């Protein structure tokens, strides 16, 4: 294992080769080679438009810092530079050099931390400058490779940069950075009053009147996708899946220095669900009207349409969404029980009440919440009730819950894992908790259906393609299932290899990454209102949908829907089938990345 800390730059650019300054770049197909670097690294910034450009640098800290000063120098003068996580202390060289100093809350940086700074530059015309950056008094080492031998597919690769941390072997993809960016995606989806350490500079407070129509505070939570409705069912599923990944692969978040951010990530929707479960047998499951929302193309901060609140209760049951939200609470309890016991106890109480509510008053939530029918219509309640029973058993160790889950067992092959179907993970958990062969066989049957030779077709380039709408979501979800199955001892190598192939397809094995901000080529026109809107006070209107330029803001970490059955894909903003993002798209994907990071 290589144990060098690396100073590196995340480059927002179309260029593919790594470039170092004051060091030599080493090529070859053998082992990685180190080269000394004295403070400075060359950066290429892009995502430019007339009069401006956007960039980001991430520096891995190589020595203990109680404060820091970063020198960001461009090859041409700028009129202004906007930075949000640092203060601009000084401008030199006629607008070419900018000295950035820490904010009070990020002054202390430890060895292994990553200091990431996003900036917007303004100048004359269609500027596309280059830049260098360094932190005063800090040196590092860089490991690069520009030509490689065969990878695991047997295909020769070139011009990949290897990033190395003290706890991770060389891999084709920088999983640490991918986890970081996926968490940033969830921060970009936040509704409500944003915290003082908000890391998404183009997002502000929004939806501050949510719940006022029913006399409640229903602020917070996540916006669902490229729109601004808060759909409780996929939000609860996403929270449960993300938290399950954290519980299984906590080491991945620790080694990538993202653990605190991950706790904040899942706490945001959990806090919202506490508000939404305002009475024992009552749960608010949607805020906003999908049709009205989809007729508005603008910033969430500028919404002025009515945002009605919808609930399930004893007279209008929804045991599917109650069960899913129960699972999110229960998983949250396990995540926080040592970190924050008081908060965890609150989550456990909500989980218990929702489980009993869902079991006692059974029904499909979209039978009464018709506003959700055209967006997230539920198929049945069996899988969610089984799912919630399994989580209740895991937080109580009371056999009555496991007995109920076994009654609700659905054998394989399962269609797939999604916000509306947790059957594959139910099968894995039932085997993990009982070690019964019937559940192991169900897992094997489900995975056999998804692997080559099963009923799920494959694209020419190797994606397990279950459905057109969000094709990558399903393959990424099943990659997580495969890794969870391997964790309980089922076909470990086979399932891990398959999962890696599906995740690496999404990350760029075809030459194009479907994760925004990852790799050299990725979507720049996602179907996402907030990211597409210009900086205020410029207005945002439906004209942004067809604007040919890239979105003004980079929606880091967002996994887009994905290609068609022949790997065809168009990066256009109005293609919501293939180019929208959603909170449930990233959930299984992020968890699978965490699982792959640990076993590298």
Coordinates of C-alpha atoms in Angstrom, one line a residue:
X1 CA 0.0 0.0 0.0
X2 CA 1.4 3.4 -0.9
X3 CA 1.2 5.8 2.1
X4 CA 2.2 9.2 0.6
X5 CA -0.1 12.1 1.2
X6 CA -0.8 13.8 -2.1
X7 CA -1.3 17.4 -3.0
X8 CA -3.7 17.4 -5.9
X9 CA -6.1 19.6 -7.8
X10 CA -9.6 18.6 -8.9
X11 CA -9.7 20.2 -12.3
X12 CA -12.9 21.3 -14.0
X13 CA -11.7 21.0 -17.5
X14 CA -11.9 19.1 -20.7
X15 CA -8.2 18.4 -20.6
X16 CA -7.3 14.8 -19.5
X17 CA -3.6 14.8 -18.6
X18 CA -2.3 15.7 -15.2
X19 CA 0.2 18.6 -15.2
X20 CA 2.7 19.4 -12.5
X21 CA 4.9 22.4 -12.0
X22 CA 8.4 22.3 -10.5
X23 CA 8.5 18.5 -10.9
X24 CA 8.8 15.9 -13.6
X25 CA 5.9 13.9 -15.0
X26 CA 6.6 10.2 -15.2
X27 CA 5.1 8.0 -17.8
X28 CA 5.2 4.2 -18.1
X29 CA 3.2 1.1 -17.5
X30 CA 4.9 -0.1 -14.4
X31 CA 4.6 1.1 -10.8
X32 CA 3.7 4.6 -9.9
X33 CA 6.5 7.1 -9.5
X34 CA 6.8 10.0 -7.1
X35 CA 8.2 13.4 -7.8
X36 CA 8.9 16.3 -5.4
X37 CA 6.7 19.4 -5.8
X38 CA 7.5 22.7 -4.1
X39 CA 4.1 24.1 -3.2
X40 CA 2.9 24.8 -6.7
X41 CA 0.5 22.9 -9.0
X42 CA -0.8 24.0 -12.3
X43 CA -4.5 24.2 -12.7
X44 CA -6.7 24.5 -15.8
X45 CA -10.1 26.1 -15.2
X46 CA -13.0 25.9 -17.5
X47 CA -16.8 25.9 -17.6
X48 CA -16.4 29.3 -19.0
X49 CA -18.9 31.7 -20.6
X50 CA -18.7 35.2 -22.0
X51 CA -17.3 37.4 -19.2
X52 CA -16.6 34.6 -16.7
X53 CA -15.6 31.1 -15.7
X54 CA -15.9 28.7 -12.9
X55 CA -13.2 26.6 -11.2
X56 CA -12.4 24.6 -8.1
X57 CA -9.2 23.4 -6.4
X58 CA -8.8 20.8 -3.8
X59 CA -5.5 20.7 -1.9
X60 CA -4.8 17.7 0.3
X61 CA -3.1 19.0 3.5
X62 CA 0.3 17.6 4.2
X63 CA 1.1 19.4 7.5
X64 CA -0.8 20.7 10.5
X65 CA -2.2 24.2 9.9
X66 CA -3.9 26.5 12.4
X67 CA -4.5 29.0 9.6
X68 CA -3.7 29.2 5.9
X69 CA -3.1 31.6 3.0
X70 CA -3.6 30.3 -0.5
X71 CA -2.1 32.1 -3.5
X72 CA -4.2 31.7 -6.7
X73 CA -2.5 33.2 -9.7
X74 CA -3.9 33.5 -13.2
X75 CA -2.1 34.1 -16.5
X76 CA -4.3 37.1 -17.3
X77 CA -5.9 39.8 -15.2
X78 CA -9.4 39.4 -13.8
X79 CA -11.9 42.1 -12.9
X80 CA -13.2 40.3 -9.9
X81 CA -13.0 36.9 -8.1
X82 CA -15.8 35.4 -6.1
X83 CA -15.0 32.9 -3.3
X84 CA -17.3 31.7 -0.6
X85 CA -15.3 29.4 1.7
X86 CA -12.4 31.9 2.1
X87 CA -11.8 35.6 2.5
X88 CA -10.1 37.6 -0.3
X89 CA -7.2 39.2 1.6
X90 CA -5.3 40.9 -1.2
X91 CA -5.2 41.3 -5.0
X92 CA -1.8 41.7 -6.7
X93 CA -0.2 41.9 -10.1
X94 CA -3.0 44.0 -11.5
X95 CA -5.6 41.4 -10.9
X96 CA -3.6 38.3 -11.7
X97 CA -2.8 37.1 -8.2
X98 CA -5.4 36.6 -5.4
X99 CA -4.5 35.8 -1.8
X100 CA -7.2 33.8 0.0
X101 CA -7.3 33.3 3.7
X102 CA -9.3 31.0 5.9
X103 CA -12.7 31.6 7.4
X104 CA -12.9 31.3 11.2
X105 CA -14.6 27.9 10.8
X106 CA -12.0 26.3 8.5
X107 CA -8.8 27.7 9.8
X108 CA -7.6 24.5 11.4
X109 CA -6.6 21.9 8.9
X110 CA -5.1 18.5 9.7
X111 CA -2.8 16.2 7.8
X112 CA -5.0 14.3 5.3
X113 CA -7.7 16.9 5.2
X114 CA -8.8 18.3 1.8
X115 CA -9.2 22.0 1.5
X116 CA -11.6 22.6 -1.4
X117 CA -12.3 26.1 -2.8
X118 CA -14.8 26.9 -5.6
X119 CA -14.4 30.2 -7.3
X120 CA -16.0 32.3 -10.1
X121 CA -13.8 34.7 -12.1
X122 CA -15.0 37.7 -14.1
X123 CA -13.1 39.3 -16.9
X124 CA -13.4 40.6 -20.4
X125 CA -14.8 38.5 -23.2
X126 CA -14.8 34.7 -23.4
X127 CA -11.9 34.2 -21.1
X128 CA -10.3 30.8 -20.5
X129 CA -7.3 31.4 -18.3
X130 CA -4.9 29.0 -16.6
X131 CA -4.0 29.2 -12.9
X132 CA -1.7 27.9 -10.3
X133 CA -2.3 27.6 -6.6
X134 CA -0.2 26.9 -3.5
X135 CA -0.6 27.3 0.3
X136 CA 2.2 29.2 2.0
X137 CA 4.8 27.0 3.6
X138 CA 3.4 23.7 2.5
X139 CA 5.2 21.1 0.3
X140 CA 3.9 17.8 -1.0
X141 CA 4.4 14.9 -3.4
X142 CA 2.5 14.1 -6.5
X143 CA 2.1 10.7 -8.1
X144 CA 1.0 10.7 -11.7
X145 CA 0.9 8.2 -14.5
X146 CA 0.0 8.9 -18.0
X147 CA 0.2 5.6 -19.8
X148 CA -0.9 2.2 -18.3
X149 CA -1.1 -1.4 -19.2
X150 CA -4.3 -3.3 -19.3
X151 CA -7.0 -2.7 -16.7
X152 CA -9.3 -5.3 -15.3
X153 CA -11.3 -5.4 -18.5
X154 CA -8.1 -6.1 -20.5
X155 CA -8.5 -2.8 -22.3
X156 CA -5.5 -0.5 -22.6
X157 CA -6.1 2.8 -20.9
X158 CA -4.2 6.1 -21.1
X159 CA -4.1 9.6 -19.6
X160 CA -5.6 8.6 -16.2
X161 CA -4.3 10.4 -13.1
X162 CA -3.9 8.3 -10.0
X163 CA -4.7 9.9 -6.7
X164 CA -3.4 8.3 -3.6
X165 CA -4.3 8.8 0.1
X166 CA -2.6 7.4 3.1
X167 CA -5.2 4.7 3.4
X168 CA -5.9 3.7 -0.2
X169 CA -4.2 1.8 -2.9
X170 CA -4.0 3.2 -6.4
X171 CA -7.2 2.8 -8.3
X172 CA -8.5 4.0 -11.7
X173 CA -11.0 6.3 -10.0
X174 CA -10.5 8.6 -7.0
X175 CA -13.3 7.1 -4.8
X176 CA -12.5 9.6 -2.0
X177 CA -13.3 12.5 -4.3
X178 CA -16.4 10.8 -5.7
X179 CA -17.9 10.3 -2.2
X180 CA -17.1 14.0 -1.4
X181 CA -18.9 15.1 -4.5
X182 CA -21.9 12.9 -4.1
X183 CA -22.4 14.4 -0.6
X184 CA -22.1 17.8 -2.2
X185 CA -24.9 16.8 -4.6
X186 CA -27.2 16.2 -1.6
X187 CA -26.2 19.6 -0.1
X188 CA -27.3 21.2 -3.4
X189 CA -30.7 19.6 -2.9
X190 CA -31.3 21.1 0.5
X191 CA -34.5 22.9 1.2
X192 CA -35.1 25.3 4.1
X193 CA -32.8 27.5 6.1
X194 CA -29.3 26.6 5.1
X195 CA -26.5 26.4 7.7
X196 CA -23.7 28.9 8.1
X197 CA -21.2 26.5 6.7
X198 CA -23.2 26.0 3.4
X199 CA -20.8 24.7 0.8
X200 CA -23.0 25.4 -2.2
X201 CA -22.4 29.0 -3.0
X202 CA -25.2 29.3 -5.5
X203 CA -27.9 27.9 -3.1
X204 CA -29.7 30.0 -0.5
X205 CA -32.6 29.7 1.9
X206 CA -35.8 28.5 0.3
X207 CA -39.2 26.9 1.0
X208 CA -39.3 28.8 4.3
X209 CA -43.1 28.8 4.3
X210 CA -43.5 25.0 3.8
X211 CA -46.2 23.6 6.1
X212 CA -47.8 27.0 6.7
X213 CA -50.9 25.9 4.9
X214 CA -51.5 23.3 7.7
X215 CA -50.1 25.4 10.5
X216 CA -46.9 23.4 10.8
X217 CA -43.2 23.9 10.2
X218 CA -42.4 21.5 7.4
X219 CA -39.2 23.3 6.3
X220 CA -36.1 21.3 5.5
X221 CA -35.6 18.1 3.7
X222 CA -34.4 17.6 0.1
X223 CA -35.8 18.7 -3.2
X224 CA -36.5 15.6 -5.1
X225 CA -34.6 16.0 -8.4
X226 CA -34.3 18.8 -10.9
X227 CA -37.5 20.3 -9.5
X228 CA -38.6 21.6 -6.1
X229 CA -41.2 19.2 -4.8
X230 CA -40.4 17.3 -1.5
X231 CA -41.6 13.8 -2.2
X232 CA -41.4 11.9 1.1
X233 CA -41.3 8.4 -0.3
X234 CA -38.1 8.6 -2.4
X235 CA -36.6 10.9 0.2
X236 CA -37.1 8.3 2.9
X237 CA -35.8 5.5 0.7
X238 CA -32.7 7.6 -0.2
X239 CA -32.0 8.3 3.5
X240 CA -32.4 4.7 4.5
X241 CA -30.1 3.5 1.6
X242 CA -27.4 6.1 2.3
X243 CA -27.5 5.3 6.0
X244 CA -27.3 1.6 5.4
X245 CA -24.2 2.3 3.3
X246 CA -22.7 4.3 6.1
X247 CA -23.4 1.6 8.7
X248 CA -21.9 -1.1 6.5
X249 CA -18.9 0.8 5.2
X250 CA -18.2 3.5 7.8
X251 CA -14.5 3.0 7.3
X252 CA -14.9 4.4 3.7
X253 CA -16.2 7.7 5.0
X254 CA -13.5 7.8 7.7
X255 CA -10.6 7.1 5.3
X256 CA -12.0 9.6 2.7
X257 CA -12.4 12.3 5.5
X258 CA -16.1 12.6 4.8
X259 CA -17.6 11.1 7.9
X260 CA -18.7 14.3 9.5
X261 CA -20.2 15.5 6.2
X262 CA -22.0 12.2 5.9
X263 CA -23.6 12.5 9.3
X264 CA -24.7 16.0 8.3
X265 CA -26.0 14.6 5.0
X266 CA -28.4 12.1 6.5
X267 CA -29.4 14.3 9.5
X268 CA -30.8 16.9 7.1
X269 CA -33.7 14.7 5.9
X270 CA -34.1 13.0 9.3
X271 CA -34.7 16.3 11.0
X272 CA -37.4 17.0 8.4
X273 CA -39.1 13.6 8.9
X274 CA -39.3 14.4 12.6
X275 CA -41.3 17.5 11.8
X276 CA -43.4 15.6 9.2
X277 CA -44.4 12.9 11.8
X278 CA -46.2 15.4 14.0
X279 CA -48.7 12.9 15.4
X280 CA -48.5 9.2 16.2
X281 CA -50.7 8.2 13.3
X282 CA -50.0 11.0 10.9
X283 CA -47.2 11.6 8.5
X284 CA -46.8 14.4 5.9
X285 CA -45.5 12.8 2.8
X286 CA -45.3 15.6 0.2
X287 CA -44.9 19.3 0.1
X288 CA -45.5 21.0 -3.2
X289 CA -47.7 20.3 -6.2
X290 CA -45.8 18.5 -9.0
X291 CA -47.7 20.1 -11.9
X292 CA -47.4 23.6 -10.6
X293 CA -43.8 23.0 -9.8
X294 CA -42.9 21.7 -13.2
X295 CA -44.4 24.7 -14.8
X296 CA -41.9 26.9 -13.0
X297 CA -38.3 27.0 -14.2
X298 CA -36.3 29.0 -11.8
X299 CA -34.4 29.0 -8.5
X300 CA -35.9 27.4 -5.5
X301 CA -35.1 30.7 -3.7
X302 CA -37.6 32.5 -6.0
X303 CA -40.6 30.1 -5.8
X304 CA -43.9 31.9 -5.3
X305 CA -46.4 29.2 -6.2
X306 CA -48.6 27.5 -3.6
X307 CA -46.9 24.6 -1.9
X308 CA -49.7 22.4 -0.5
X309 CA -48.9 19.8 2.2
X310 CA -50.2 16.2 1.9
X311 CA -50.4 13.7 4.7
X312 CA -51.4 10.1 5.4
X313 CA -53.3 9.2 8.6
X314 CA -55.6 6.5 9.9
X315 CA -58.4 7.4 7.5
X316 CA -56.0 7.8 4.6
X317 CA -53.3 5.1 5.1
X318 CA -50.0 4.7 3.4
X319 CA -48.2 1.8 5.0
X320 CA -45.7 1.8 2.1
X321 CA -44.4 5.3 2.8
X322 CA -44.8 4.8 6.6
X323 CA -42.7 1.7 6.4
X324 CA -40.0 3.4 4.3
X325 CA -39.8 6.3 6.7
X326 CA -39.7 3.9 9.7
X327 CA -36.7 2.3 8.0
X328 CA -35.0 5.7 7.6
X329 CA -35.6 6.5 11.3
X330 CA -34.3 3.1 12.4
X331 CA -31.2 3.2 10.3
X332 CA -30.6 6.7 11.6
X333 CA -30.9 5.4 15.2
X334 CA -28.1 2.9 14.5
X335 CA -25.9 5.6 12.9
X336 CA -26.4 8.1 15.8
X337 CA -26.8 5.9 18.9
X338 CA -23.1 6.4 19.9
X339 CA -22.6 9.8 18.4
X340 CA -25.7 11.5 19.8
X341 CA -27.7 9.1 22.1
X342 CA -30.5 11.7 22.8
X343 CA -31.1 12.3 19.1
X344 CA -30.9 8.6 18.4
X345 CA -33.6 7.9 21.0
X346 CA -35.9 10.4 19.3
X347 CA -35.3 8.6 16.0
X348 CA -36.0 5.2 17.5
X349 CA -39.3 6.5 19.0
X350 CA -40.5 7.8 15.6
X351 CA -39.5 4.5 14.0
X352 CA -41.5 2.5 16.5
X353 CA -44.6 4.6 16.1
X354 CA -44.5 4.6 12.3
X355 CA -44.0 0.8 12.2
X356 CA -47.1 0.3 14.3
X357 CA -49.0 2.9 12.3
X358 CA -48.1 1.3 9.0
X359 CA -49.0 -2.2 10.2
X360 CA -52.3 -1.2 11.8
X361 CA -53.6 1.0 8.9
X362 CA -52.6 -0.7 5.7
X363 CA -52.9 0.8 2.3
X364 CA -51.1 2.2 -0.7
X365 CA -50.4 5.9 -0.2
X366 CA -51.1 7.0 -3.8
X367 CA -54.6 5.6 -3.5
X368 CA -55.4 8.7 -1.5
X369 CA -52.5 11.1 -2.2
X370 CA -53.4 11.5 -5.8
X371 CA -51.0 14.4 -6.2
X372 CA -48.2 11.9 -6.1
X373 CA -49.7 9.5 -8.7
X374 CA -48.1 11.0 -11.8
X375 CA -44.7 11.1 -10.1
X376 CA -44.1 8.4 -7.6
X377 CA -47.0 5.9 -7.8
X378 CA -46.5 3.0 -5.4
X379 CA -46.9 -0.6 -6.6
X380 CA -47.6 -2.4 -3.3
X381 CA -46.8 -2.3 0.5
X382 CA -45.3 -5.8 1.0
X383 CA -41.7 -4.9 0.5
X384 CA -41.7 -1.8 2.6
X385 CA -43.5 -3.6 5.5
X386 CA -40.9 -6.3 5.3
X387 CA -38.1 -3.7 5.1
X388 CA -39.4 -1.8 8.2
X389 CA -39.8 -5.0 10.2
X390 CA -36.2 -6.0 9.5
X391 CA -34.9 -2.6 10.6
X392 CA -37.1 -2.7 13.7
X393 CA -35.5 -6.1 14.6
X394 CA -32.0 -4.7 14.1
X395 CA -32.7 -1.8 16.5
X396 CA -34.6 -3.8 19.1
X397 CA -33.5 -7.5 18.8
X398 CA -37.1 -8.4 19.4
X399 CA -38.0 -11.6 17.5
X400 CA -41.6 -10.5 16.8
X401 CA -40.2 -8.2 14.1
X402 CA -38.1 -10.8 12.5
X403 CA -41.0 -13.2 12.5
X404 CA -43.2 -10.6 10.7
X405 CA -40.4 -9.9 8.2
X406 CA -40.2 -13.6 7.3
X407 CA -44.0 -13.7 6.8
X408 CA -43.6 -10.9 4.3
X409 CA -40.6 -12.5 2.4
X410 CA -40.8 -12.4 -1.4
X411 CA -38.6 -14.9 -3.2
X412 CA -36.3 -14.1 -6.1
X413 CA -35.7 -13.2 -8.7
X414 CA -36.6 -9.6 -7.7
X415 CA -37.1 -7.0 -10.5
X416 CA -34.5 -4.7 -8.9
X417 CA -33.8 -2.3 -6.1
X418 CA -35.6 1.1 -6.3
X419 CA -37.5 3.6 -4.1
X420 CA -40.6 1.5 -4.7
X421 CA -39.0 -2.0 -4.3
X422 CA -36.6 -3.0 -1.5
X423 CA -37.1 -6.7 -2.1
X424 CA -33.4 -7.4 -3.1
X425 CA -32.1 -5.9 0.1
X426 CA -34.8 -7.6 2.1
X427 CA -33.5 -10.9 0.8
X428 CA -29.9 -10.0 1.8
X429 CA -30.9 -8.9 5.3
X430 CA -33.1 -12.0 5.9
X431 CA -30.1 -14.2 5.0
X432 CA -27.7 -12.1 7.1
X433 CA -30.0 -12.3 10.2
X434 CA -31.2 -16.0 9.9
X435 CA -28.6 -17.8 7.7
X436 CA -31.5 -19.7 6.2
X437 CA -30.8 -21.3 2.7
X438 CA -34.1 -20.1 1.4
X439 CA -33.0 -16.5 1.6
X440 CA -29.6 -17.2 0.3
X441 CA -31.1 -18.8 -2.8
X442 CA -33.4 -15.8 -3.2
X443 CA -30.3 -13.5 -3.4
X444 CA -28.6 -15.9 -5.8
X445 CA -31.7 -16.0 -8.0
X446 CA -32.0 -12.2 -8.1
X447 CA -28.4 -11.7 -8.9
X448 CA -28.4 -14.4 -11.6
X449 CA -31.2 -12.5 -13.2
X450 CA -29.1 -9.4 -13.3
X451 CA -25.8 -10.9 -14.4
X452 CA -25.0 -11.8 -18.0
X453 CA -27.3 -14.6 -19.1
X454 CA -30.2 -13.4 -17.0
X455 CA -33.3 -11.5 -18.1
X456 CA -31.8 -8.1 -17.7
X457 CA -30.3 -7.0 -21.1
X458 CA -26.9 -5.3 -21.5
X459 CA -25.8 -2.4 -23.6
X460 CA -23.0 -3.1 -26.1
X461 CA -20.5 -1.4 -23.6
X462 CA -21.6 -3.4 -20.6
X463 CA -24.3 -1.6 -18.7
X464 CA -27.0 -3.8 -17.1
X465 CA -29.9 -2.0 -18.6
X466 CA -33.2 -2.6 -16.7
X467 CA -35.2 0.5 -17.8
X468 CA -34.8 3.6 -19.9
X469 CA -35.8 6.1 -17.2
X470 CA -32.8 6.4 -14.9
X471 CA -31.0 3.4 -16.3
X472 CA -27.9 4.0 -14.2
X473 CA -29.9 4.2 -11.1
X474 CA -31.0 0.6 -11.3
X475 CA -27.5 -0.8 -12.2
X476 CA -25.9 1.3 -9.4
X477 CA -28.6 0.1 -6.9
X478 CA -27.9 -3.5 -7.8
X479 CA -24.2 -2.9 -7.5
X480 CA -24.9 -2.0 -3.9
X481 CA -27.0 -5.2 -3.5
X482 CA -24.2 -7.2 -4.9
X483 CA -21.7 -5.7 -2.5
X484 CA -24.1 -6.3 0.4
X485 CA -24.5 -9.9 -0.6
X486 CA -20.7 -10.3 -0.8
X487 CA -20.5 -8.9 2.7
X488 CA -22.6 -11.8 4.0
X489 CA -20.5 -14.3 2.2
X490 CA -22.4 -15.0 -1.0
X491 CA -20.3 -15.3 -4.2
X492 CA -18.0 -12.6 -2.9
X493 CA -15.5 -12.2 -5.7
X494 CA -18.1 -12.7 -8.5
X495 CA -20.5 -10.1 -7.1
X496 CA -17.8 -7.6 -6.2
X497 CA -16.3 -7.8 -9.7
X498 CA -19.7 -7.3 -11.2
X499 CA -20.5 -4.3 -9.0
X500 CA -17.2 -2.7 -9.9
X501 CA -18.0 -3.1 -13.6
X502 CA -21.3 -1.3 -13.2
X503 CA -20.0 1.5 -11.1
X504 CA -17.0 2.0 -13.4
X505 CA -19.4 2.2 -16.3
X506 CA -21.1 5.2 -14.6
X507 CA -17.7 6.7 -13.7
X508 CA -16.2 6.7 -17.2
X509 CA -15.1 3.3 -18.6
X510 CA -16.8 4.2 -21.8
X511 CA -14.8 7.4 -22.1
X512 CA -17.6 9.5 -20.6
X513 CA -18.5 9.9 -16.9
X514 CA -22.2 10.2 -16.0
X515 CA -21.3 11.7 -12.7
X516 CA -21.2 15.5 -12.9
X517 CA -17.7 16.9 -12.1
X518 CA -16.0 13.5 -12.2
X519 CA -13.4 12.8 -14.9
X520 CA -12.7 14.8 -18.0
X521 CA -16.0 14.4 -19.8
X522 CA -19.2 14.5 -18.0
X523 CA -22.7 16.1 -18.3
X524 CA -22.7 19.9 -18.4
X525 CA -26.5 20.3 -19.2
X526 CA -28.3 18.3 -16.5
X527 CA -32.0 18.8 -16.2
X528 CA -31.8 20.8 -13.0
X529 CA -33.4 24.2 -12.5
X530 CA -31.2 25.7 -9.8
X531 CA -27.9 24.7 -11.5
X532 CA -29.0 26.1 -14.8
X533 CA -30.0 29.5 -13.5
X534 CA -27.6 32.5 -13.8
X535 CA -26.3 34.3 -10.8
X536 CA -28.8 36.8 -9.3
X537 CA -29.9 39.4 -10.0
X538 CA -30.1 38.1 -13.5
X539 CA -33.6 36.5 -14.0
X540 CA -34.0 32.8 -14.5
X541 CA -36.7 31.7 -17.0
X542 CA -37.8 28.7 -19.1
X543 CA -35.4 29.9 -21.8
X544 CA -32.6 28.3 -19.8
X545 CA -33.9 24.9 -20.7
X546 CA -32.8 25.3 -24.4
X547 CA -29.8 27.4 -23.7
X548 CA -26.9 25.6 -25.5
X549 CA -24.2 26.8 -23.0
X550 CA -23.4 24.6 -20.0
X551 CA -25.3 25.1 -16.8
X552 CA -24.0 28.2 -14.9
X553 CA -23.3 26.0 -11.8
X554 CA -21.6 22.7 -11.7
X555 CA -23.9 20.2 -9.9
X556 CA -21.0 18.2 -8.4
X557 CA -21.6 14.6 -7.8
X558 CA -25.0 14.3 -9.4
X559 CA -25.5 11.0 -11.2
X560 CA -27.7 11.6 -14.3
X561 CA -30.3 9.1 -15.5
X562 CA -28.1 7.4 -18.0
X563 CA -27.9 6.1 -21.6
X564 CA -30.3 4.2 -23.8
X565 CA -30.1 0.5 -24.5
X566 CA -27.4 1.0 -27.1
X567 CA -25.3 3.3 -25.0
X568 CA -26.7 6.4 -26.8
X569 CA -26.9 9.6 -24.8
X570 CA -27.4 13.3 -25.4
X571 CA -26.3 15.9 -22.9
X572 CA -29.2 18.3 -23.4
X573 CA -31.2 20.0 -20.6
X574 CA -34.7 19.1 -21.7
X575 CA -33.9 15.4 -21.8
X576 CA -35.3 14.6 -18.3
X577 CA -35.5 10.9 -18.9
X578 CA -31.7 10.5 -19.4
X579 CA -30.3 13.7 -18.0
X580 CA -32.2 14.5 -14.8
X581 CA -30.7 13.9 -11.4
X582 CA -32.5 12.7 -8.3
X583 CA -31.8 11.9 -4.7
X584 CA -32.7 8.3 -5.1
X585 CA -30.3 8.0 -8.1
X586 CA -27.3 8.8 -6.0
X587 CA -28.2 6.8 -2.9
X588 CA -27.3 3.3 -4.1
X589 CA -24.5 4.6 -6.2
X590 CA -22.8 6.4 -3.3
X591 CA -23.1 3.4 -1.1
X592 CA -21.7 1.2 -3.7
X593 CA -18.7 3.5 -4.2
X594 CA -18.1 3.4 -0.4
X595 CA -18.2 -0.4 -0.6
X596 CA -15.7 -0.5 -3.4
X597 CA -13.4 1.9 -1.7
X598 CA -13.0 -0.4 1.3
X599 CA -12.1 -3.5 -0.7
X600 CA -9.6 -1.8 -3.0

